[in-house]
Coordinates of C-alpha atoms and ligand atoms in Angstrom, one line a residue:
X1 CA -93.7 80.2 85.6
X2 CA -95.9 82.6 88.0
X3 CA -99.3 80.5 87.5
X4 CA -102.7 82.4 88.8
X5 CA -105.1 79.9 89.2
X6 CA -108.8 80.6 90.4
X7 CA -111.1 77.9 92.0
X8 CA -114.4 77.3 93.7
X9 CA -117.4 79.0 93.3
X10 CA -118.5 82.5 93.2
X11 CA -121.5 83.5 95.4
X12 CA -123.6 86.4 94.8
X13 CA -125.4 87.7 97.8
X14 CA -129.0 88.7 98.3
X15 CA -128.8 89.6 101.7
X16 CA -126.2 88.8 104.6
X17 CA -127.5 85.3 104.6
X18 CA -128.9 84.4 101.2
X19 CA -126.9 83.5 98.0
X20 CA -126.9 82.1 94.6
X21 CA -123.8 79.8 94.0
X22 CA -123.5 76.7 92.6
X23 CA -121.8 72.9 93.3
X24 CA -118.0 73.8 92.9
X25 CA -115.9 73.0 96.0
X26 CA -112.7 74.0 94.8
X27 CA -111.4 70.9 94.3
X28 CA -110.1 70.8 90.9
X29 CA -108.6 74.3 91.0
X30 CA -106.7 73.5 94.4
X31 CA -105.2 70.4 92.9
X32 CA -104.0 72.5 89.8
X33 CA -102.2 75.1 92.3
X34 CA -100.8 72.2 94.2
X35 CA -99.8 70.5 91.3
X36 CA -98.0 74.0 89.9
X37 CA -96.6 74.6 93.1
X38 CA -94.8 71.2 93.7
X39 CA -93.3 71.5 90.6
X40 CA -91.6 74.9 91.8
X41 CA -93.7 77.5 90.0
X42 CA -94.9 80.1 91.6
X43 CA -98.7 80.3 92.3
X44 CA -101.2 82.6 93.3
X45 CA -104.7 80.9 93.7
X46 CA -108.0 82.8 94.1
X47 CA -110.5 81.0 95.7
X48 CA -114.1 81.5 95.7
X49 CA -115.8 80.4 99.2
X50 CA -114.6 77.0 100.0
X51 CA -113.6 74.8 103.3
X52 CA -109.9 73.4 101.3
X53 CA -106.7 74.1 103.3
X54 CA -104.4 75.8 101.2
X55 CA -101.8 73.5 99.4
X56 CA -98.0 74.1 100.7
X57 CA -96.1 77.1 98.9
X58 CA -99.1 78.5 97.5
X59 CA -100.4 82.2 97.9
X60 CA -104.1 82.2 98.4
X61 CA -106.3 85.2 97.8
X62 CA -110.4 84.7 99.3
X63 CA -112.8 86.2 97.4
X64 CA -116.6 86.1 97.6
X65 CA -118.7 87.2 94.4
X66 CA -117.8 87.2 90.5
X67 CA -117.1 90.8 91.0
X68 CA -114.4 90.4 93.8
X69 CA -113.2 87.6 91.7
X70 CA -112.7 90.0 88.8
X71 CA -111.0 92.5 90.8
X72 CA -108.7 90.2 92.1
X73 CA -107.9 88.6 88.7
X74 CA -107.1 92.2 87.3
X75 CA -104.8 93.2 90.2
X76 CA -102.8 90.0 90.2
X77 CA -102.7 89.2 86.2
X78 CA -99.6 91.4 85.2
X79 CA -97.4 89.8 87.7
X80 CA -98.4 86.0 86.2
X81 CA -97.3 84.0 82.8
X82 CA -100.2 82.1 82.8
X83 CA -104.0 82.2 83.9
X84 CA -105.8 78.9 84.6
X85 CA -109.8 79.8 85.0
X86 CA -111.0 76.8 86.9
X87 CA -113.5 78.6 89.2
X88 CA -117.2 78.2 88.5
X89 CA -118.1 81.6 88.3
X90 CA -121.8 82.8 88.8
X91 CA -123.0 84.3 85.4
X92 CA -125.7 86.3 87.4
X93 CA -126.3 88.3 90.8
X94 CA -129.3 89.7 92.1
X95 CA -130.2 93.5 90.7
X96 CA -130.4 94.4 94.4
X97 CA -128.5 93.2 97.5
X98 CA -129.6 94.5 100.9
X99 CA -127.3 95.3 103.6
X100 CA -129.6 93.6 106.2
X101 CA -131.4 90.4 106.5
X102 CA -134.4 90.5 104.4
X103 CA -137.7 89.8 106.0
X104 CA -140.0 87.3 104.4
X105 CA -142.6 89.8 103.8
X106 CA -140.3 92.2 102.2
X107 CA -139.5 89.6 99.6
X108 CA -141.0 89.3 95.9
X109 CA -141.6 85.9 94.5
X110 CA -139.6 86.9 91.5
X111 CA -135.7 87.4 91.5
X112 CA -134.5 90.5 89.5
X113 CA -131.0 89.5 88.3
X114 CA -128.4 91.2 86.2
X115 CA -125.2 89.7 84.5
X116 CA -122.1 89.4 85.9
X117 CA -118.8 90.1 83.8
X118 CA -117.4 87.6 82.0
X119 CA -113.8 87.6 83.8
X120 CA -111.7 85.9 81.1
X121 CA -113.3 88.5 78.5
X122 CA -112.5 91.1 80.3
X123 CA -109.2 90.7 80.9
X124 CA -108.5 89.5 77.3
X125 CA -106.8 93.0 76.5
X126 CA -104.2 92.0 79.3
X127 CA -103.1 88.4 77.7
X128 CA -100.6 89.6 75.8
X129 CA -98.2 86.4 75.4
X130 CA -99.6 85.1 78.6
X131 CA -101.2 81.8 78.4
X132 CA -105.0 81.7 79.1
X133 CA -106.7 78.1 80.2
X134 CA -110.4 77.8 81.1
X135 CA -112.6 75.5 82.1
X136 CA -116.1 74.2 80.5
X137 CA -118.5 72.3 82.6
X138 CA -120.9 70.8 80.0
X139 CA -124.0 68.3 80.4
X140 CA -125.1 68.3 76.6
X141 CA -122.0 67.7 73.9
X142 CA -118.6 68.6 76.0
X143 CA -116.5 68.7 73.2
X144 CA -118.6 71.2 70.7
X145 CA -119.3 73.4 73.8
X146 CA -115.9 73.6 74.9
X147 CA -114.7 74.3 71.3
X148 CA -117.1 77.2 70.8
X149 CA -115.6 78.7 74.6
X150 CA -112.2 78.3 73.3
X151 CA -112.8 80.1 70.3
X152 CA -115.2 82.9 71.9
X153 CA -113.2 83.7 75.1
X154 CA -109.5 83.6 73.0
X155 CA -108.1 80.9 75.2
X156 CA -104.9 78.8 74.6
X157 CA -106.4 75.8 75.9
X158 CA -110.1 74.7 77.3
X159 CA -110.9 71.7 79.7
X160 CA -113.9 69.8 78.6
X161 CA -115.4 68.6 81.6
X162 CA -118.3 66.5 81.5
X163 CA -120.1 66.9 84.5
X164 CA -123.2 64.3 84.1
X165 CA -120.9 61.5 85.7
X166 CA -120.5 60.4 89.1
X167 CA -116.7 60.1 89.2
X168 CA -116.1 63.2 87.5
X169 CA -117.0 67.1 87.9
X170 CA -118.3 68.7 91.0
X171 CA -117.2 67.8 94.4
X172 CA -115.2 64.3 93.7
X173 CA -111.6 63.7 93.7
X174 CA -111.6 62.3 90.3
X175 CA -112.1 63.7 86.9
X176 CA -112.5 62.8 83.1
X177 CA -111.5 65.6 80.8
X178 CA -110.4 66.6 77.1
X179 CA -107.9 69.2 76.6
X180 CA -108.8 71.2 73.6
X181 CA -106.6 73.6 72.3
X182 CA -106.9 75.6 68.9
X183 CA -103.4 74.2 67.2
X184 CA -103.9 70.5 68.4
X185 CA -106.1 67.4 68.0
X186 CA -108.3 67.1 71.3
X187 CA -106.6 64.8 74.0
X188 CA -109.0 63.0 75.8
X189 CA -107.8 61.8 79.4
X190 CA -108.9 58.6 81.4
X191 CA -110.4 58.7 85.0
X192 CA -108.1 59.9 87.2
X193 CA -107.4 62.0 90.2
X194 CA -107.9 65.8 90.1
X195 CA -104.1 65.8 91.0
X196 CA -103.3 63.9 88.0
X197 CA -105.5 66.2 85.9
X198 CA -103.7 69.2 87.1
X199 CA -100.3 67.7 86.3
X200 CA -101.7 67.1 82.8
X201 CA -102.4 70.7 82.4
X202 CA -99.1 71.9 84.0
X203 CA -97.3 69.8 81.4
X204 CA -99.0 71.4 78.7
X205 CA -98.5 74.9 80.6
X206 CA -94.7 73.8 80.4
X207 CA -94.5 72.8 76.6
X208 CA -96.1 76.1 75.4
X209 CA -95.0 78.7 77.6
X210 CA -93.5 81.6 75.6
X211 CA -90.0 82.6 76.7
Ligands
PMT301 O1 -114.7 72.7 92.3 P1 -114.8 71.1 91.9 O2 -116.0 70.7 93.0 O3 -113.8 70.3 91.8 O4 -115.8 71.3 90.6 C1 -114.7 71.6 89.4 C2 -115.5 72.2 88.1 C3 -116.5 71.2 87.4 C4 -116.4 73.3 88.7 C5 -114.3 72.6 87.3 O5 -113.9 71.1 86.7 C6 -115.1 73.2 86.1 O6 -115.2 72.4 85.2 N1 -115.0 74.9 86.3 C7 -115.4 75.5 85.1 C8 -117.3 75.7 85.6 C9 -117.8 76.6 84.8 O7 -117.9 77.9 85.3 O8 -117.6 76.7 83.3 P2 -118.3 77.8 82.6 O9 -118.5 76.8 81.0 O10 -119.6 78.5 82.7 O11 -117.0 78.8 82.1 C10 -116.3 78.8 81.1 C11 -114.9 79.2 81.7 O12 -114.9 80.8 81.6 C12 -114.2 78.9 83.0 O13 -112.9 78.7 82.6 C13 -114.9 79.8 83.9 O14 -114.0 80.2 85.0 C14 -115.1 81.2 82.8 N2 -116.0 82.2 83.6 C15 -117.2 82.0 83.6 C16 -118.1 82.7 83.8 C17 -117.8 84.1 84.0 N3 -118.6 85.4 84.2 N4 -116.2 84.4 83.9 C18 -115.5 83.5 83.3 O15 -114.4 83.6 83.1

């Protein structure tokens, strides 16, 4: 398979030194890319700003903002059989970005934002026979919210990620997830390394790829 993976946060710049972002380090997405390359798949990894080395055999495309990531996904998706959107994409960006560092005296205490496009929904018309996998990072009821996003975003599989646990979610090497598809009962996995979570997702993709 040719697998397109996104990883890490996006940064939404207000000026060259200030930005909105989130706690994603890219570890989960890089682990998926590594698991896929280890199993002989061709992998393109679209990475937000992270400090991780590229896994061996993986082609990496670095991006900064959600709009950059959307552009990269749109360019690379046609050459791939599956898309795994593990990136924590910022839903909002500053309505105005300055090319120069803003002076404190020029800034307002209220920041005007505008919505970023939903990448999965934007590329949905290109889906065809491709498998689309999303993640749902949740602090409330992970399974219910993941089920909602599975249907809302037209996904084949969503990985429900309870990010309230200290050993799961952002910035750690382990994760505790549930695989939810439209056609099978939810499969809860025990605490495991992010690489093993990546391997479980790869096994699902290999079972469901459409020839
Ligand atoms: O990087 P780590 O430190 O290892 O942390 C891993 C992780 C917690 C970031 C990862 O496991 C995870 O849960 N990633 C998805 C986080 C997220 O932003 O979820 P969401 O519920 O906001 O988005 C749902 C899905 O829509 C995701 O697949 C997301 O990539 C996608 N999305 C979101 C917003 C947007 N504008 N476009 C999108 O396509």
